[in-house]
mmCIF file with all atom_site columns, C-alpha atoms in Angstrom:
data_model
loop_
_atom_site.group_PDB
_atom_site.id
_atom_site.type_symbol
_atom_site.label_atom_id
_atom_site.label_alt_id
_atom_site.label_comp_id
_atom_site.label_asym_id
_atom_site.label_entity_id
_atom_site.label_seq_id
_atom_site.pdbx_PDB_ins_code
_atom_site.Cartn_x
_atom_site.Cartn_y
_atom_site.Cartn_z
_atom_site.occupancy
_atom_site.B_iso_or_equiv
_atom_site.pdbx_formal_charge
_atom_site.auth_seq_id
_atom_site.auth_comp_id
_atom_site.auth_asym_id
_atom_site.auth_atom_id
_atom_site.pdbx_PDB_model_num
ATOM 1   C CA . MET A 1 1   ? 7.972  13.439  3.459   1.00 96.00 ? 1483 MET A CA 1
ATOM 2   C CA . ILE A 1 2   ? 10.944 13.901  1.181   1.00 98.00 ? 1484 ILE A CA 1
ATOM 3   C CA . ASP A 1 3   ? 10.136 15.294  -2.140  1.00 98.00 ? 1485 ASP A CA 1
ATOM 4   C CA . PRO A 1 4   ? 11.646 13.150  -5.067  1.00 97.00 ? 1486 PRO A CA 1
ATOM 5   C CA . LYS A 1 5   ? 12.968 16.186  -6.990  1.00 96.00 ? 1487 LYS A CA 1
ATOM 6   C CA . SER A 1 6   ? 15.197 17.008  -4.136  1.00 97.00 ? 1488 SER A CA 1
ATOM 7   C CA . ILE A 1 7   ? 17.496 13.214  -5.173  1.00 97.00 ? 1489 ILE A CA 1
ATOM 8   C CA . LYS A 1 8   ? 19.735 14.014  -7.730  1.00 96.00 ? 1490 LYS A CA 1
ATOM 9   C CA . LEU A 1 9   ? 20.654 10.752  -9.411  1.00 96.00 ? 1491 LEU A CA 1
ATOM 10  C CA . PRO A 1 10  ? 24.381 11.275  -9.840  1.00 96.00 ? 1492 PRO A CA 1
ATOM 11  C CA . GLY A 1 11  ? 24.685 11.800  -5.926  1.00 96.00 ? 1493 GLY A CA 1
ATOM 12  C CA . LEU A 1 12  ? 22.446 9.065   -5.264  1.00 96.00 ? 1494 LEU A CA 1
ATOM 13  C CA . LEU A 1 13  ? 24.765 6.586   -7.129  1.00 96.00 ? 1495 LEU A CA 1
ATOM 14  C CA . GLN A 1 14  ? 27.772 7.787   -5.532  1.00 96.00 ? 1496 GLN A CA 1
ATOM 15  C CA . ASP A 1 15  ? 26.519 7.329   -1.964  1.00 94.00 ? 1497 ASP A CA 1
ATOM 16  C CA . TRP A 1 16  ? 25.332 3.808   -2.729  1.00 95.00 ? 1498 TRP A CA 1
ATOM 17  C CA . TYR A 1 17  ? 28.542 2.261   -5.314  1.00 95.00 ? 1499 TYR A CA 1
ATOM 18  C CA . GLY A 1 18  ? 30.944 4.617   -4.490  1.00 94.00 ? 1500 GLY A CA 1
ATOM 19  C CA . SER A 1 19  ? 33.067 7.267   -6.915  1.00 95.00 ? 1501 SER A CA 1
ATOM 20  C CA . PRO A 1 20  ? 32.687 6.652   -10.493 1.00 95.00 ? 1502 PRO A CA 1
ATOM 21  C CA . GLU A 1 21  ? 35.158 4.421   -11.876 1.00 93.00 ? 1503 GLU A CA 1
ATOM 22  C CA . ALA A 1 22  ? 35.200 5.356   -15.731 1.00 91.00 ? 1504 ALA A CA 1
ATOM 23  C CA . PRO A 1 23  ? 34.098 8.042   -17.513 1.00 90.00 ? 1505 PRO A CA 1
ATOM 24  C CA . SER A 1 24  ? 30.267 8.339   -19.058 1.00 86.00 ? 1506 SER A CA 1
ATOM 25  C CA . SER A 1 25  ? 29.604 6.497   -22.496 1.00 86.00 ? 1507 SER A CA 1
ATOM 26  C CA . HIS A 1 26  ? 27.882 8.704   -24.575 1.00 90.00 ? 1508 HIS A CA 1
ATOM 27  C CA . LEU A 1 27  ? 24.964 7.544   -26.244 1.00 93.00 ? 1509 LEU A CA 1
ATOM 28  C CA . SER A 1 28  ? 24.761 7.562   -30.170 1.00 93.00 ? 1510 SER A CA 1
ATOM 29  C CA . ASN A 1 29  ? 23.335 9.717   -32.323 1.00 94.00 ? 1511 ASN A CA 1
ATOM 30  C CA . ASP A 1 30  ? 20.781 7.227   -33.571 1.00 95.00 ? 1512 ASP A CA 1
ATOM 31  C CA . LEU A 1 31  ? 19.536 7.292   -30.255 1.00 96.00 ? 1513 LEU A CA 1
ATOM 32  C CA . ALA A 1 32  ? 18.454 10.414  -29.828 1.00 95.00 ? 1514 ALA A CA 1
ATOM 33  C CA . TRP A 1 33  ? 15.050 9.439   -29.758 1.00 97.00 ? 1515 TRP A CA 1
ATOM 34  C CA . LEU A 1 34  ? 14.898 8.076   -26.509 1.00 97.00 ? 1516 LEU A CA 1
ATOM 35  C CA . PRO A 1 35  ? 13.845 10.172  -23.625 1.00 98.00 ? 1517 PRO A CA 1
ATOM 36  C CA . GLU A 1 36  ? 16.399 12.489  -22.769 1.00 97.00 ? 1518 GLU A CA 1
ATOM 37  C CA . PRO A 1 37  ? 16.116 11.227  -18.846 1.00 98.00 ? 1519 PRO A CA 1
ATOM 38  C CA . LEU A 1 38  ? 16.325 7.798   -20.246 1.00 98.00 ? 1520 LEU A CA 1
ATOM 39  C CA . ARG A 1 39  ? 19.641 8.872   -21.937 1.00 97.00 ? 1521 ARG A CA 1
ATOM 40  C CA . GLU A 1 40  ? 21.090 10.382  -18.915 1.00 97.00 ? 1522 GLU A CA 1
ATOM 41  C CA . TRP A 1 41  ? 20.201 7.129   -16.935 1.00 97.00 ? 1523 TRP A CA 1
ATOM 42  C CA . HIS A 1 42  ? 22.243 4.907   -19.367 1.00 97.00 ? 1524 HIS A CA 1
ATOM 43  C CA . GLU A 1 43  ? 24.992 7.634   -19.233 1.00 96.00 ? 1525 GLU A CA 1
ATOM 44  C CA . LEU A 1 44  ? 25.655 7.960   -16.028 1.00 96.00 ? 1526 LEU A CA 1
ATOM 45  C CA . SER A 1 45  ? 25.136 4.572   -14.939 1.00 96.00 ? 1527 SER A CA 1
ATOM 46  C CA . SER A 1 46  ? 27.804 3.445   -17.835 1.00 95.00 ? 1528 SER A CA 1
ATOM 47  C CA . GLN A 1 47  ? 30.491 4.518   -15.033 1.00 96.00 ? 1529 GLN A CA 1
ATOM 48  C CA . TRP A 1 48  ? 30.321 1.924   -12.472 1.00 95.00 ? 1530 TRP A CA 1
ATOM 49  C CA . ALA A 1 49  ? 31.424 -1.766  -13.344 1.00 92.00 ? 1531 ALA A CA 1
ATOM 50  C CA . LYS A 1 50  ? 29.341 -3.203  -10.934 1.00 90.00 ? 1532 LYS A CA 1
ATOM 51  C CA . PRO A 1 51  ? 25.705 -3.664  -12.495 1.00 91.00 ? 1533 PRO A CA 1
ATOM 52  C CA . LEU A 1 52  ? 22.996 -0.835  -10.686 1.00 95.00 ? 1534 LEU A CA 1
ATOM 53  C CA . MET A 1 53  ? 20.058 -3.458  -11.715 1.00 95.00 ? 1535 MET A CA 1
ATOM 54  C CA . THR A 1 54  ? 19.722 -6.964  -10.167 1.00 92.00 ? 1536 THR A CA 1
ATOM 55  C CA . VAL A 1 55  ? 15.869 -6.936  -9.282  1.00 94.00 ? 1537 VAL A CA 1
ATOM 56  C CA . LYS A 1 56  ? 14.951 -5.658  -12.974 1.00 96.00 ? 1538 LYS A CA 1
ATOM 57  C CA . ARG A 1 57  ? 16.534 -5.264  -15.880 1.00 96.00 ? 1539 ARG A CA 1
ATOM 58  C CA . MET A 1 58  ? 17.212 -2.302  -18.011 1.00 97.00 ? 1540 MET A CA 1
ATOM 59  C CA . LEU A 1 59  ? 17.092 -2.875  -21.814 1.00 97.00 ? 1541 LEU A CA 1
ATOM 60  C CA . PRO A 1 60  ? 20.239 -1.631  -23.611 1.00 96.00 ? 1542 PRO A CA 1
ATOM 61  C CA . PRO A 1 61  ? 19.338 1.640   -25.122 1.00 97.00 ? 1543 PRO A CA 1
ATOM 62  C CA . GLU A 1 62  ? 19.994 0.013   -28.610 1.00 96.00 ? 1544 GLU A CA 1
ATOM 63  C CA . SER A 1 63  ? 17.648 -3.038  -27.966 1.00 97.00 ? 1545 SER A CA 1
ATOM 64  C CA . ILE A 1 64  ? 14.869 -0.504  -27.266 1.00 97.00 ? 1546 ILE A CA 1
ATOM 65  C CA . THR A 1 65  ? 12.214 -0.428  -30.605 1.00 95.00 ? 1547 THR A CA 1
ATOM 66  C CA . LEU A 1 66  ? 8.878  0.526   -30.857 1.00 94.00 ? 1548 LEU A CA 1
ATOM 67  C CA . GLN A 1 67  ? 5.858  -1.487  -31.148 1.00 91.00 ? 1549 GLN A CA 1
ATOM 68  C CA . ASP A 1 68  ? 2.335  -0.881  -31.316 1.00 90.00 ? 1550 ASP A CA 1
ATOM 69  C CA . GLY A 1 69  ? 2.919  2.962   -30.110 1.00 94.00 ? 1551 GLY A CA 1
ATOM 70  C CA . LYS A 1 70  ? 4.808  1.486   -27.246 1.00 96.00 ? 1552 LYS A CA 1
ATOM 71  C CA . ALA A 1 71  ? 8.852  1.324   -26.567 1.00 97.00 ? 1553 ALA A CA 1
ATOM 72  C CA . VAL A 1 72  ? 9.788  -0.536  -23.809 1.00 97.00 ? 1554 VAL A CA 1
ATOM 73  C CA . PHE A 1 73  ? 12.912 0.324   -22.042 1.00 98.00 ? 1555 PHE A CA 1
ATOM 74  C CA . MET A 1 74  ? 12.755 -1.951  -18.480 1.00 98.00 ? 1556 MET A CA 1
ATOM 75  C CA . ASP A 1 75  ? 11.343 -5.428  -17.319 1.00 96.00 ? 1557 ASP A CA 1
ATOM 76  C CA . ASP A 1 76  ? 11.485 -8.075  -14.851 1.00 94.00 ? 1558 ASP A CA 1
ATOM 77  C CA . PRO A 1 77  ? 11.978 -11.833 -14.730 1.00 90.00 ? 1559 PRO A CA 1
ATOM 78  C CA . GLY A 1 78  ? 8.610  -12.430 -14.857 1.00 87.00 ? 1560 GLY A CA 1
ATOM 79  C CA . ASP A 1 79  ? 6.199  -10.541 -17.395 1.00 90.00 ? 1561 ASP A CA 1
ATOM 80  C CA . ALA A 1 80  ? 6.455  -7.112  -16.046 1.00 94.00 ? 1562 ALA A CA 1
ATOM 81  C CA . GLU A 1 81  ? 7.238  -4.151  -18.577 1.00 96.00 ? 1563 GLU A CA 1
ATOM 82  C CA . TRP A 1 82  ? 7.474  -0.412  -18.679 1.00 97.00 ? 1564 TRP A CA 1
ATOM 83  C CA . ALA A 1 83  ? 7.549  1.531   -21.776 1.00 98.00 ? 1565 ALA A CA 1
ATOM 84  C CA . PHE A 1 84  ? 7.038  5.105   -22.671 1.00 98.00 ? 1566 PHE A CA 1
ATOM 85  C CA . ALA A 1 85  ? 5.547  6.539   -25.895 1.00 97.00 ? 1567 ALA A CA 1
ATOM 86  C CA . PRO A 1 86  ? 7.104  8.437   -28.712 1.00 94.00 ? 1568 PRO A CA 1
ATOM 87  C CA . ASP A 1 87  ? 4.179  11.208  -28.448 1.00 94.00 ? 1569 ASP A CA 1
ATOM 88  C CA . SER A 1 88  ? 4.655  11.440  -24.548 1.00 95.00 ? 1570 SER A CA 1
ATOM 89  C CA . PRO A 1 89  ? 8.100  10.515  -23.836 1.00 96.00 ? 1571 PRO A CA 1
ATOM 90  C CA . LEU A 1 90  ? 8.027  11.843  -19.905 1.00 98.00 ? 1572 LEU A CA 1
ATOM 91  C CA . ASP A 1 91  ? 4.852  9.661   -19.075 1.00 98.00 ? 1573 ASP A CA 1
ATOM 92  C CA . VAL A 1 92  ? 5.720  5.856   -18.087 1.00 98.00 ? 1574 VAL A CA 1
ATOM 93  C CA . TYR A 1 93  ? 3.443  2.925   -18.477 1.00 97.00 ? 1575 TYR A CA 1
ATOM 94  C CA . GLU A 1 94  ? 3.037  0.076   -16.808 1.00 96.00 ? 1576 GLU A CA 1
ATOM 95  C CA . GLY A 1 95  ? 1.953  -3.236  -18.122 1.00 93.00 ? 1577 GLY A CA 1
ATOM 96  C CA . THR A 1 96  ? 2.708  -7.360  -18.704 1.00 88.00 ? 1578 THR A CA 1
ATOM 97  C CA . LEU A 1 97  ? 3.184  -9.457  -21.294 1.00 79.00 ? 1579 LEU A CA 1
ATOM 98  C CA . TYR A 1 98  ? -0.673 -10.898 -21.016 1.00 80.00 ? 1580 TYR A CA 1
ATOM 99  C CA . GLU A 1 99  ? -2.286 -7.037  -20.114 1.00 83.00 ? 1581 GLU A CA 1
ATOM 100 C CA . GLY A 1 100 ? -2.693 -3.492  -21.381 1.00 88.00 ? 1582 GLY A CA 1
ATOM 101 C CA . TRP A 1 101 ? -1.012 -0.673  -20.720 1.00 95.00 ? 1583 TRP A CA 1
ATOM 102 C CA . GLU A 1 102 ? -1.678 1.607   -17.881 1.00 95.00 ? 1584 GLU A CA 1
ATOM 103 C CA . LYS A 1 103 ? -0.018 4.730   -17.026 1.00 96.00 ? 1585 LYS A CA 1
ATOM 104 C CA . CYS A 1 104 ? 2.255  5.310   -14.208 1.00 97.00 ? 1586 CYS A CA 1
ATOM 105 C CA . ALA A 1 105 ? 1.611  7.808   -11.455 1.00 96.00 ? 1587 ALA A CA 1
ATOM 106 C CA . GLU A 1 106 ? 5.303  9.183   -11.754 1.00 97.00 ? 1588 GLU A CA 1
ATOM 107 C CA . SER A 1 107 ? 6.720  11.128  -14.381 1.00 98.00 ? 1589 SER A CA 1
ATOM 108 C CA . LEU A 1 108 ? 9.754  9.580   -16.511 1.00 98.00 ? 1590 LEU A CA 1
ATOM 109 C CA . PRO A 1 109 ? 12.609 11.254  -14.041 1.00 98.00 ? 1591 PRO A CA 1
ATOM 110 C CA . GLU A 1 110 ? 10.709 10.405  -10.738 1.00 98.00 ? 1592 GLU A CA 1
ATOM 111 C CA . PHE A 1 111 ? 10.174 6.988   -11.656 1.00 98.00 ? 1593 PHE A CA 1
ATOM 112 C CA . LEU A 1 112 ? 14.072 6.824   -12.873 1.00 98.00 ? 1594 LEU A CA 1
ATOM 113 C CA . VAL A 1 113 ? 14.981 8.261   -9.329  1.00 98.00 ? 1595 VAL A CA 1
ATOM 114 C CA . HIS A 1 114 ? 12.553 5.808   -7.584  1.00 98.00 ? 1596 HIS A CA 1
ATOM 115 C CA . ASN A 1 115 ? 13.542 2.407   -9.648  1.00 98.00 ? 1597 ASN A CA 1
ATOM 116 C CA . ALA A 1 116 ? 17.490 3.583   -8.520  1.00 98.00 ? 1598 ALA A CA 1
ATOM 117 C CA . LEU A 1 117 ? 16.527 3.809   -5.055  1.00 97.00 ? 1599 LEU A CA 1
ATOM 118 C CA . PHE A 1 118 ? 14.783 0.599   -4.892  1.00 96.00 ? 1600 PHE A CA 1
ATOM 119 C CA . GLU A 1 119 ? 17.389 -1.417  -6.442  1.00 97.00 ? 1601 GLU A CA 1
ATOM 120 C CA . ALA A 1 120 ? 20.145 0.282   -3.946  1.00 96.00 ? 1602 ALA A CA 1
ATOM 121 C CA . GLY A 1 121 ? 18.506 -1.272  -1.490  1.00 94.00 ? 1603 GLY A CA 1
ATOM 122 C CA . TYR A 1 122 ? 18.828 -4.516  -2.831  1.00 92.00 ? 1604 TYR A CA 1
ATOM 123 C CA . ASN A 1 123 ? 22.329 -3.907  -4.191  1.00 92.00 ? 1605 ASN A CA 1
ATOM 124 C CA . ALA A 1 124 ? 23.604 -2.926  -0.650  1.00 93.00 ? 1606 ALA A CA 1
ATOM 125 C CA . THR A 1 125 ? 26.268 -4.869  1.353   1.00 88.00 ? 1607 THR A CA 1
ATOM 126 C CA . SER A 1 126 ? 24.504 -5.288  4.247   1.00 92.00 ? 1608 SER A CA 1
ATOM 127 C CA . ARG A 1 127 ? 20.673 -5.930  4.412   1.00 92.00 ? 1609 ARG A CA 1
ATOM 128 C CA . ARG A 1 128 ? 17.777 -6.812  6.455   1.00 91.00 ? 1610 ARG A CA 1
ATOM 129 C CA . TYR A 1 129 ? 14.283 -8.395  5.701   1.00 89.00 ? 1611 TYR A CA 1
ATOM 130 C CA . CYS A 1 130 ? 11.328 -8.582  7.724   1.00 87.00 ? 1612 CYS A CA 1
ATOM 131 C CA . TYR A 1 131 ? 8.235  -10.505 6.933   1.00 86.00 ? 1613 TYR A CA 1
ATOM 132 C CA . GLU A 1 132 ? 4.990  -10.373 8.500   1.00 88.00 ? 1614 GLU A CA 1
ATOM 133 C CA . VAL A 1 133 ? 5.757  -7.125  10.643  1.00 90.00 ? 1615 VAL A CA 1
ATOM 134 C CA . PRO A 1 134 ? 2.705  -6.151  12.509  1.00 90.00 ? 1616 PRO A CA 1
ATOM 135 C CA . GLU A 1 135 ? 1.503  -2.238  11.925  1.00 91.00 ? 1617 GLU A CA 1
ATOM 136 C CA . ASP A 1 136 ? 2.748  -1.467  15.419  1.00 90.00 ? 1618 ASP A CA 1
ATOM 137 C CA . LEU A 1 137 ? 6.133  -2.192  15.088  1.00 90.00 ? 1619 LEU A CA 1
ATOM 138 C CA . LEU A 1 138 ? 6.712  -0.327  11.754  1.00 92.00 ? 1620 LEU A CA 1
ATOM 139 C CA . PRO A 1 139 ? 7.303  2.887   13.771  1.00 93.00 ? 1621 PRO A CA 1
ATOM 140 C CA . GLN A 1 140 ? 10.382 1.035   15.213  1.00 92.00 ? 1622 GLN A CA 1
ATOM 141 C CA . LEU A 1 141 ? 11.860 0.134   12.381  1.00 92.00 ? 1623 LEU A CA 1
ATOM 142 C CA . LEU A 1 142 ? 11.866 2.742   10.182  1.00 95.00 ? 1624 LEU A CA 1
ATOM 143 C CA . THR A 1 143 ? 13.044 5.582   12.873  1.00 94.00 ? 1625 THR A CA 1
ATOM 144 C CA . PRO A 1 144 ? 15.788 6.479   11.348  1.00 96.00 ? 1626 PRO A CA 1
ATOM 145 C CA . MET A 1 145 ? 14.033 6.951   7.626   1.00 98.00 ? 1627 MET A CA 1
ATOM 146 C CA . THR A 1 146 ? 11.835 9.380   6.028   1.00 98.00 ? 1628 THR A CA 1
ATOM 147 C CA . GLU A 1 147 ? 9.058  7.979   3.363   1.00 98.00 ? 1629 GLU A CA 1
ATOM 148 C CA . VAL A 1 148 ? 9.686  9.860   0.045   1.00 98.00 ? 1630 VAL A CA 1
ATOM 149 C CA . ALA A 1 149 ? 6.402  11.126  -1.469  1.00 98.00 ? 1631 ALA A CA 1
ATOM 150 C CA . PHE A 1 150 ? 7.009  8.858   -4.669  1.00 97.00 ? 1632 PHE A CA 1
ATOM 151 C CA . GLY A 1 151 ? 4.060  8.921   -6.985  1.00 96.00 ? 1633 GLY A CA 1
ATOM 152 C CA . GLY A 1 152 ? 3.796  4.905   -6.497  1.00 94.00 ? 1634 GLY A CA 1
ATOM 153 C CA . TRP A 1 153 ? 3.942  2.073   -9.081  1.00 92.00 ? 1635 TRP A CA 1
ATOM 154 C CA . ARG A 1 154 ? 1.736  -0.948  -9.446  1.00 89.00 ? 1636 ARG A CA 1
ATOM 155 C CA . TRP A 1 155 ? 4.481  -3.528  -9.553  1.00 90.00 ? 1637 TRP A CA 1
ATOM 156 C CA . PRO A 1 156 ? 5.011  -6.060  -7.910  1.00 87.00 ? 1638 PRO A CA 1
ATOM 157 C CA . SER A 1 157 ? 1.811  -5.077  -6.057  1.00 84.00 ? 1639 SER A CA 1
ATOM 158 C CA . PRO A 1 158 ? -0.106 -1.890  -5.181  1.00 86.00 ? 1640 PRO A CA 1
ATOM 159 C CA . GLY A 1 159 ? 0.821  -0.561  -1.912  1.00 90.00 ? 1641 GLY A CA 1
ATOM 160 C CA . HIS A 1 160 ? 4.360  -0.584  -1.461  1.00 93.00 ? 1642 HIS A CA 1
ATOM 161 C CA . ARG A 1 161 ? 6.579  2.691   -0.395  1.00 96.00 ? 1643 ARG A CA 1
ATOM 162 C CA . ILE A 1 162 ? 10.503 3.616   0.018   1.00 97.00 ? 1644 ILE A CA 1
ATOM 163 C CA . PHE A 1 163 ? 11.600 5.254   3.015   1.00 98.00 ? 1645 PHE A CA 1
ATOM 164 C CA . MET A 1 164 ? 15.235 6.126   3.323   1.00 97.00 ? 1646 MET A CA 1
ATOM 165 C CA . GLY A 1 165 ? 17.727 7.945   5.767   1.00 96.00 ? 1647 GLY A CA 1
ATOM 166 C CA . GLU A 1 166 ? 21.690 8.375   5.839   1.00 94.00 ? 1648 GLU A CA 1
ATOM 167 C CA . GLY A 1 167 ? 23.281 5.342   4.407   1.00 95.00 ? 1649 GLY A CA 1
ATOM 168 C CA . LEU A 1 168 ? 19.602 3.467   4.677   1.00 97.00 ? 1650 LEU A CA 1
ATOM 169 C CA . VAL A 1 169 ? 16.548 2.485   2.279   1.00 97.00 ? 1651 VAL A CA 1
ATOM 170 C CA . ALA A 1 170 ? 13.888 0.437   2.885   1.00 96.00 ? 1652 ALA A CA 1
ATOM 171 C CA . ASN A 1 171 ? 10.890 -0.814  0.902   1.00 95.00 ? 1653 ASN A CA 1
ATOM 172 C CA . MET A 1 172 ? 7.922  -1.556  2.426   1.00 95.00 ? 1654 MET A CA 1
ATOM 173 C CA . GLY A 1 173 ? 4.664  -3.245  1.124   1.00 92.00 ? 1655 GLY A CA 1
ATOM 174 C CA . PRO A 1 174 ? 1.665  -5.316  2.187   1.00 91.00 ? 1656 PRO A CA 1
ATOM 175 C CA . THR A 1 175 ? 2.033  -8.712  3.417   1.00 89.00 ? 1657 THR A CA 1
ATOM 176 C CA . GLN A 1 176 ? 0.666  -11.307 0.728   1.00 76.00 ? 1658 GLN A CA 1
ATOM 177 C CA . GLU A 1 177 ? -1.912 -14.032 1.869   1.00 66.00 ? 1659 GLU A CA 1
ATOM 178 C CA . ASP A 1 178 ? -0.470 -17.925 1.086   1.00 65.00 ? 1660 ASP A CA 1
ATOM 179 C CA . SER A 1 179 ? -3.264 -18.810 -0.618  1.00 55.00 ? 1661 SER A CA 1
ATOM 180 C CA . ALA A 1 180 ? -5.735 -17.523 -3.030  1.00 54.00 ? 1662 ALA A CA 1
ATOM 181 C CA . PRO A 1 181 ? -6.942 -14.959 -3.518  1.00 54.00 ? 1663 PRO A CA 1
ATOM 182 C CA . PHE A 1 182 ? -3.428 -13.856 -2.450  1.00 58.00 ? 1664 PHE A CA 1
ATOM 183 C CA . GLY A 1 183 ? -4.275 -10.276 -1.851  1.00 63.00 ? 1665 GLY A CA 1
ATOM 184 C CA . GLY A 1 184 ? -2.699 -8.260  1.034   1.00 66.00 ? 1666 GLY A CA 1
ATOM 185 C CA . LYS A 1 185 ? -2.899 -9.788  4.484   1.00 77.00 ? 1667 LYS A CA 1
ATOM 186 C CA . PRO A 1 186 ? -4.095 -6.757  6.544   1.00 84.00 ? 1668 PRO A CA 1
ATOM 187 C CA . GLY A 1 187 ? -2.388 -5.281  9.599   1.00 88.00 ? 1669 GLY A CA 1
ATOM 188 C CA . TYR A 1 188 ? 0.788  -6.647  8.418   1.00 90.00 ? 1670 TYR A CA 1
ATOM 189 C CA . ALA A 1 189 ? 3.909  -5.315  6.114   1.00 92.00 ? 1671 ALA A CA 1
ATOM 190 C CA . ASP A 1 190 ? 6.998  -6.783  4.289   1.00 92.00 ? 1672 ASP A CA 1
ATOM 191 C CA . ILE A 1 191 ? 10.597 -4.850  4.598   1.00 93.00 ? 1673 ILE A CA 1
ATOM 192 C CA . GLN A 1 192 ? 13.033 -4.765  3.139   1.00 93.00 ? 1674 GLN A CA 1
ATOM 193 C CA . ILE A 1 193 ? 16.293 -2.601  4.335   1.00 95.00 ? 1675 ILE A CA 1
ATOM 194 C CA . GLY A 1 194 ? 19.545 -2.060  2.542   1.00 95.00 ? 1676 GLY A CA 1
ATOM 195 C CA . SER A 1 195 ? 22.325 -0.172  3.939   1.00 95.00 ? 1677 SER A CA 1
ATOM 196 C CA . THR A 1 196 ? 26.192 1.027   3.083   1.00 91.00 ? 1678 THR A CA 1
ATOM 197 C CA . ASP A 1 197 ? 27.346 -0.038  6.670   1.00 94.00 ? 1679 ASP A CA 1
ATOM 198 C CA . PRO A 1 198 ? 26.318 -2.815  8.605   1.00 92.00 ? 1680 PRO A CA 1
ATOM 199 C CA . THR A 1 199 ? 26.712 -1.140  11.955  1.00 94.00 ? 1681 THR A CA 1
ATOM 200 C CA . LEU A 1 200 ? 23.589 0.965   10.640  1.00 95.00 ? 1682 LEU A CA 1
ATOM 201 C CA . LEU A 1 201 ? 21.257 -1.686  10.984  1.00 92.00 ? 1683 LEU A CA 1
ATOM 202 C CA . SER A 1 202 ? 22.134 -2.484  14.528  1.00 90.00 ? 1684 SER A CA 1
ATOM 203 C CA . TYR A 1 203 ? 19.124 -0.776  15.925  1.00 91.00 ? 1685 TYR A CA 1
ATOM 204 C CA . LEU A 1 204 ? 17.063 -3.587  14.617  1.00 90.00 ? 1686 LEU A CA 1
ATOM 205 C CA . ASP A 1 205 ? 18.623 -5.882  16.978  1.00 86.00 ? 1687 ASP A CA 1
ATOM 206 C CA . ASP A 1 206 ? 17.195 -3.262  20.294  1.00 86.00 ? 1688 ASP A CA 1
ATOM 207 C CA . ILE A 1 207 ? 13.531 -4.214  19.030  1.00 86.00 ? 1689 ILE A CA 1
ATOM 208 C CA . PRO A 1 208 ? 12.552 -7.260  21.262  1.00 77.00 ? 1690 PRO A CA 1
ATOM 209 C CA . ASP A 1 209 ? 9.640  -7.954  19.795  1.00 72.00 ? 1691 ASP A CA 1
ATOM 210 C CA . LEU A 1 210 ? 11.162 -8.631  16.493  1.00 71.00 ? 1692 LEU A CA 1
ATOM 211 C CA . ASN A 1 211 ? 12.307 -11.785 17.251  1.00 58.00 ? 1693 ASN A CA 1
ATOM 212 C CA . SER A 1 212 ? 9.121  -13.069 16.797  1.00 52.00 ? 1694 SER A CA 1
ATOM 213 C CA . VAL A 1 213 ? 8.834  -11.932 13.450  1.00 58.00 ? 1695 VAL A CA 1
ATOM 214 C CA . LYS A 1 214 ? 9.990  -13.733 10.559  1.00 55.00 ? 1696 LYS A CA 1
ATOM 215 C CA . ALA A 1 215 ? 13.183 -12.116 10.067  1.00 54.00 ? 1697 ALA A CA 1
ATOM 216 C CA . GLY A 1 216 ? 16.431 -12.399 8.427   1.00 54.00 ? 1698 GLY A CA 1
ATOM 217 C CA . LEU A 1 217 ? 19.886 -11.025 7.535   1.00 48.00 ? 1699 LEU A CA 1
ATOM 218 C CA . LEU A 1 218 ? 21.828 -10.763 4.145   1.00 45.00 ? 1700 LEU A CA 1
ATOM 219 C CA . GLY A 1 219 ? 25.245 -9.350  3.329   1.00 43.00 ? 1701 GLY A CA 1
#
């Protein structure tokens, strides 16, 4: 497995989005109360014109406020939210608008790397998605990649994993059943693979059994 600490955000972002296009925008002193890793993320991501978040949304630093002991710094189009507490700024809490908070298994620095890698896969110029992939096909789909040993998060459901290789990143999670109780479908997984170069995805065309899998090409 790949140690998340070996993945540095500046290099990761340059690999996926190219060289910085502008100088870093430094946050004002009024935002010094925000955790240092979060401030660094905003200053670093400001160097690219293209949004680096498409699936979830990072709140603008000036919009982050403290409510009931938690400061929400990220959300998704649904009702999921992520927050920190000023008395434990490197801890990440996962929650929703309708449920309580649960401490994430990842610290804030690891969480930000995990999130950046996840978003890079969906921001990629070339993408493939495969639904209901039988477990015995997974090794072939993931051959060029190695799993990153992230602590894991609950969103969008438990059991999601992420893999990366040269110019490739795969987000994999359990296939969800189509009817109640909408749990995981045993023996199957959904995979989305993003790449910086469409030719790096050509190995998927050499997996004949994928013809019987719900698969598609994006980008």
